[in-house]
Amino acid sequence: PTLRPAKAGTMDLSGEDIPENAVVFMCGPLPFMNAARKALIAKGVSPERIHYEVFGPDLWAQNPDTAQD
């Protein structure tokens, strides 16, 4: 048991209280993070306070000749 158990379904921040000075770190696939970022900004989180790391296919490895150093 946890203090805040996981909820089923797509993430929904509409019922969450987010402090105005929140700093957010997130990771996941791009579609998830795009939706989460929009929701966070709509809740008043400054874009400069949203940090992320992409989890997904390694597109560089699939096309190494087009990658920039």
Short mmCIF file of N, CA and C in Angstrom, two decimals:
data_model
loop_
_atom_site.label_atom_id
_atom_site.label_comp_id
_atom_site.label_asym_id
_atom_site.label_seq_id
_atom_site.Cartn_x
_atom_site.Cartn_y
_atom_site.Cartn_z
N PRO A 1 0.83 -1.20 0.00
CA PRO A 1 0.00 0.00 0.00
C PRO A 1 0.87 1.26 0.00
N THR A 2 0.38 2.27 -0.69
CA THR A 2 1.09 3.54 -0.76
C THR A 2 0.15 4.67 -0.32
N LEU A 3 0.72 5.83 -0.07
CA LEU A 3 -0.10 6.97 0.30
C LEU A 3 -1.00 7.41 -0.85
N ARG A 4 -0.48 7.29 -2.06
CA ARG A 4 -1.25 7.66 -3.25
C ARG A 4 -1.18 6.53 -4.26
N PRO A 5 -2.12 5.60 -4.20
CA PRO A 5 -2.07 4.47 -5.12
C PRO A 5 -2.24 4.91 -6.58
N ALA A 6 -1.72 4.11 -7.47
CA ALA A 6 -1.82 4.39 -8.91
C ALA A 6 -3.28 4.35 -9.34
N LYS A 7 -3.59 5.18 -10.32
CA LYS A 7 -4.94 5.21 -10.89
C LYS A 7 -4.89 4.60 -12.28
N ALA A 8 -5.93 3.89 -12.63
CA ALA A 8 -6.01 3.28 -13.96
C ALA A 8 -6.32 4.32 -15.02
N GLY A 9 -5.85 4.08 -16.24
CA GLY A 9 -6.20 4.95 -17.36
C GLY A 9 -5.13 5.97 -17.69
N THR A 10 -5.49 6.89 -18.55
CA THR A 10 -4.59 7.94 -19.00
C THR A 10 -4.40 8.96 -17.89
N MET A 11 -3.19 9.50 -17.80
CA MET A 11 -2.89 10.48 -16.77
C MET A 11 -3.82 11.68 -16.91
N ASP A 12 -4.35 12.11 -15.78
CA ASP A 12 -5.25 13.26 -15.75
C ASP A 12 -4.85 14.14 -14.58
N LEU A 13 -4.33 15.33 -14.86
CA LEU A 13 -3.88 16.24 -13.80
C LEU A 13 -4.97 17.20 -13.35
N SER A 14 -6.15 17.12 -13.93
CA SER A 14 -7.19 18.10 -13.63
C SER A 14 -7.56 18.15 -12.15
N GLY A 15 -7.50 17.05 -11.45
CA GLY A 15 -7.86 17.03 -10.04
C GLY A 15 -6.68 17.12 -9.09
N GLU A 16 -5.50 17.41 -9.63
CA GLU A 16 -4.29 17.46 -8.81
C GLU A 16 -3.91 18.89 -8.48
N ASP A 17 -3.52 19.10 -7.23
CA ASP A 17 -2.99 20.40 -6.83
C ASP A 17 -1.49 20.40 -7.08
N ILE A 18 -1.03 21.35 -7.86
CA ILE A 18 0.39 21.45 -8.18
C ILE A 18 0.90 22.79 -7.67
N PRO A 19 1.90 22.78 -6.79
CA PRO A 19 2.42 24.05 -6.26
C PRO A 19 2.91 24.96 -7.38
N GLU A 20 2.73 26.26 -7.21
CA GLU A 20 3.11 27.20 -8.27
C GLU A 20 4.61 27.20 -8.54
N ASN A 21 5.42 26.78 -7.58
CA ASN A 21 6.88 26.75 -7.78
C ASN A 21 7.38 25.33 -8.05
N ALA A 22 6.50 24.45 -8.49
CA ALA A 22 6.87 23.06 -8.74
C ALA A 22 7.94 22.97 -9.84
N VAL A 23 8.86 22.06 -9.64
CA VAL A 23 9.83 21.69 -10.67
C VAL A 23 9.51 20.24 -11.02
N VAL A 24 9.26 19.97 -12.30
CA VAL A 24 8.78 18.66 -12.73
C VAL A 24 9.86 17.95 -13.54
N PHE A 25 10.09 16.69 -13.20
CA PHE A 25 10.99 15.82 -13.96
C PHE A 25 10.16 14.66 -14.45
N MET A 26 10.20 14.39 -15.74
CA MET A 26 9.40 13.29 -16.27
C MET A 26 10.19 12.53 -17.33
N CYS A 27 9.77 11.30 -17.56
CA CYS A 27 10.39 10.49 -18.60
C CYS A 27 9.31 9.63 -19.22
N GLY A 28 9.53 9.25 -20.46
CA GLY A 28 8.57 8.41 -21.15
C GLY A 28 8.60 8.66 -22.64
N PRO A 29 7.66 8.07 -23.34
CA PRO A 29 7.59 8.27 -24.79
C PRO A 29 7.07 9.67 -25.11
N LEU A 30 7.43 10.17 -26.29
CA LEU A 30 7.06 11.53 -26.69
C LEU A 30 5.57 11.85 -26.61
N PRO A 31 4.67 10.98 -27.09
CA PRO A 31 3.24 11.34 -27.01
C PRO A 31 2.79 11.59 -25.56
N PHE A 32 3.25 10.75 -24.64
CA PHE A 32 2.91 10.94 -23.22
C PHE A 32 3.45 12.27 -22.72
N MET A 33 4.72 12.55 -23.00
CA MET A 33 5.33 13.76 -22.46
C MET A 33 4.74 15.03 -23.09
N ASN A 34 4.37 14.98 -24.36
CA ASN A 34 3.70 16.14 -24.97
C ASN A 34 2.39 16.44 -24.25
N ALA A 35 1.61 15.41 -24.00
CA ALA A 35 0.33 15.60 -23.31
C ALA A 35 0.55 16.06 -21.87
N ALA A 36 1.52 15.46 -21.18
CA ALA A 36 1.80 15.84 -19.80
C ALA A 36 2.29 17.28 -19.72
N ARG A 37 3.16 17.68 -20.63
CA ARG A 37 3.68 19.05 -20.64
C ARG A 37 2.56 20.07 -20.84
N LYS A 38 1.67 19.80 -21.79
CA LYS A 38 0.54 20.71 -22.02
C LYS A 38 -0.34 20.81 -20.78
N ALA A 39 -0.59 19.68 -20.13
CA ALA A 39 -1.42 19.68 -18.92
C ALA A 39 -0.74 20.43 -17.79
N LEU A 40 0.57 20.26 -17.64
CA LEU A 40 1.30 20.96 -16.59
C LEU A 40 1.29 22.47 -16.82
N ILE A 41 1.50 22.89 -18.06
CA ILE A 41 1.47 24.31 -18.38
C ILE A 41 0.08 24.89 -18.13
N ALA A 42 -0.96 24.13 -18.48
CA ALA A 42 -2.33 24.58 -18.23
C ALA A 42 -2.60 24.72 -16.73
N LYS A 43 -1.89 23.95 -15.91
CA LYS A 43 -2.04 24.03 -14.45
C LYS A 43 -1.16 25.11 -13.84
N GLY A 44 -0.41 25.84 -14.69
CA GLY A 44 0.38 26.95 -14.20
C GLY A 44 1.86 26.69 -14.01
N VAL A 45 2.34 25.52 -14.39
CA VAL A 45 3.77 25.23 -14.27
C VAL A 45 4.51 25.92 -15.41
N SER A 46 5.54 26.67 -15.08
CA SER A 46 6.34 27.36 -16.09
C SER A 46 7.10 26.35 -16.95
N PRO A 47 7.11 26.53 -18.27
CA PRO A 47 7.84 25.60 -19.14
C PRO A 47 9.31 25.42 -18.74
N GLU A 48 9.91 26.46 -18.18
CA GLU A 48 11.32 26.37 -17.76
C GLU A 48 11.50 25.42 -16.58
N ARG A 49 10.43 25.07 -15.90
CA ARG A 49 10.50 24.19 -14.73
C ARG A 49 10.12 22.75 -15.08
N ILE A 50 9.95 22.46 -16.37
CA ILE A 50 9.60 21.11 -16.81
C ILE A 50 10.83 20.51 -17.49
N HIS A 51 11.34 19.43 -16.92
CA HIS A 51 12.53 18.75 -17.43
C HIS A 51 12.12 17.33 -17.84
N TYR A 52 12.80 16.79 -18.83
CA TYR A 52 12.36 15.48 -19.33
C TYR A 52 13.52 14.67 -19.91
N GLU A 53 13.25 13.38 -20.05
CA GLU A 53 14.14 12.47 -20.75
C GLU A 53 13.26 11.55 -21.58
N VAL A 54 13.57 11.44 -22.86
CA VAL A 54 12.76 10.66 -23.78
C VAL A 54 13.09 9.18 -23.65
N PHE A 55 12.07 8.36 -23.52
CA PHE A 55 12.20 6.91 -23.60
C PHE A 55 11.49 6.50 -24.87
N GLY A 56 12.20 5.86 -25.78
CA GLY A 56 11.57 5.46 -27.03
C GLY A 56 12.59 4.83 -27.94
N PRO A 57 12.21 4.61 -29.18
CA PRO A 57 13.12 3.97 -30.13
C PRO A 57 14.35 4.85 -30.37
N ASP A 58 15.46 4.21 -30.58
CA ASP A 58 16.70 4.92 -30.85
C ASP A 58 16.75 5.25 -32.33
N LEU A 59 16.21 6.40 -32.70
CA LEU A 59 16.12 6.79 -34.10
C LEU A 59 17.49 7.03 -34.71
N TRP A 60 18.45 7.49 -33.90
CA TRP A 60 19.79 7.71 -34.40
C TRP A 60 20.40 6.39 -34.87
N ALA A 61 20.25 5.34 -34.11
CA ALA A 61 20.83 4.04 -34.48
C ALA A 61 20.22 3.50 -35.76
N GLN A 62 18.98 3.87 -36.03
CA GLN A 62 18.33 3.39 -37.25
C GLN A 62 18.81 4.14 -38.48
N ASN A 63 19.28 5.40 -38.31
CA ASN A 63 19.74 6.23 -39.43
C ASN A 63 21.03 6.95 -39.06
N PRO A 64 22.10 6.23 -38.78
CA PRO A 64 23.33 6.89 -38.31
C PRO A 64 23.93 7.87 -39.31
N ASP A 65 23.67 7.71 -40.61
CA ASP A 65 24.24 8.62 -41.60
C ASP A 65 23.60 10.01 -41.55
N THR A 66 22.42 10.12 -40.96
CA THR A 66 21.74 11.41 -40.89
C THR A 66 21.94 12.09 -39.55
N ALA A 67 22.57 11.43 -38.60
CA ALA A 67 22.77 12.00 -37.27
C ALA A 67 23.80 13.11 -37.30
N GLN A 68 23.59 14.11 -36.46
CA GLN A 68 24.55 15.19 -36.34
C GLN A 68 25.37 14.99 -35.09
N ASP A 69 26.67 15.29 -35.19
CA ASP A 69 27.54 15.15 -34.01
C ASP A 69 27.46 16.36 -33.13
#
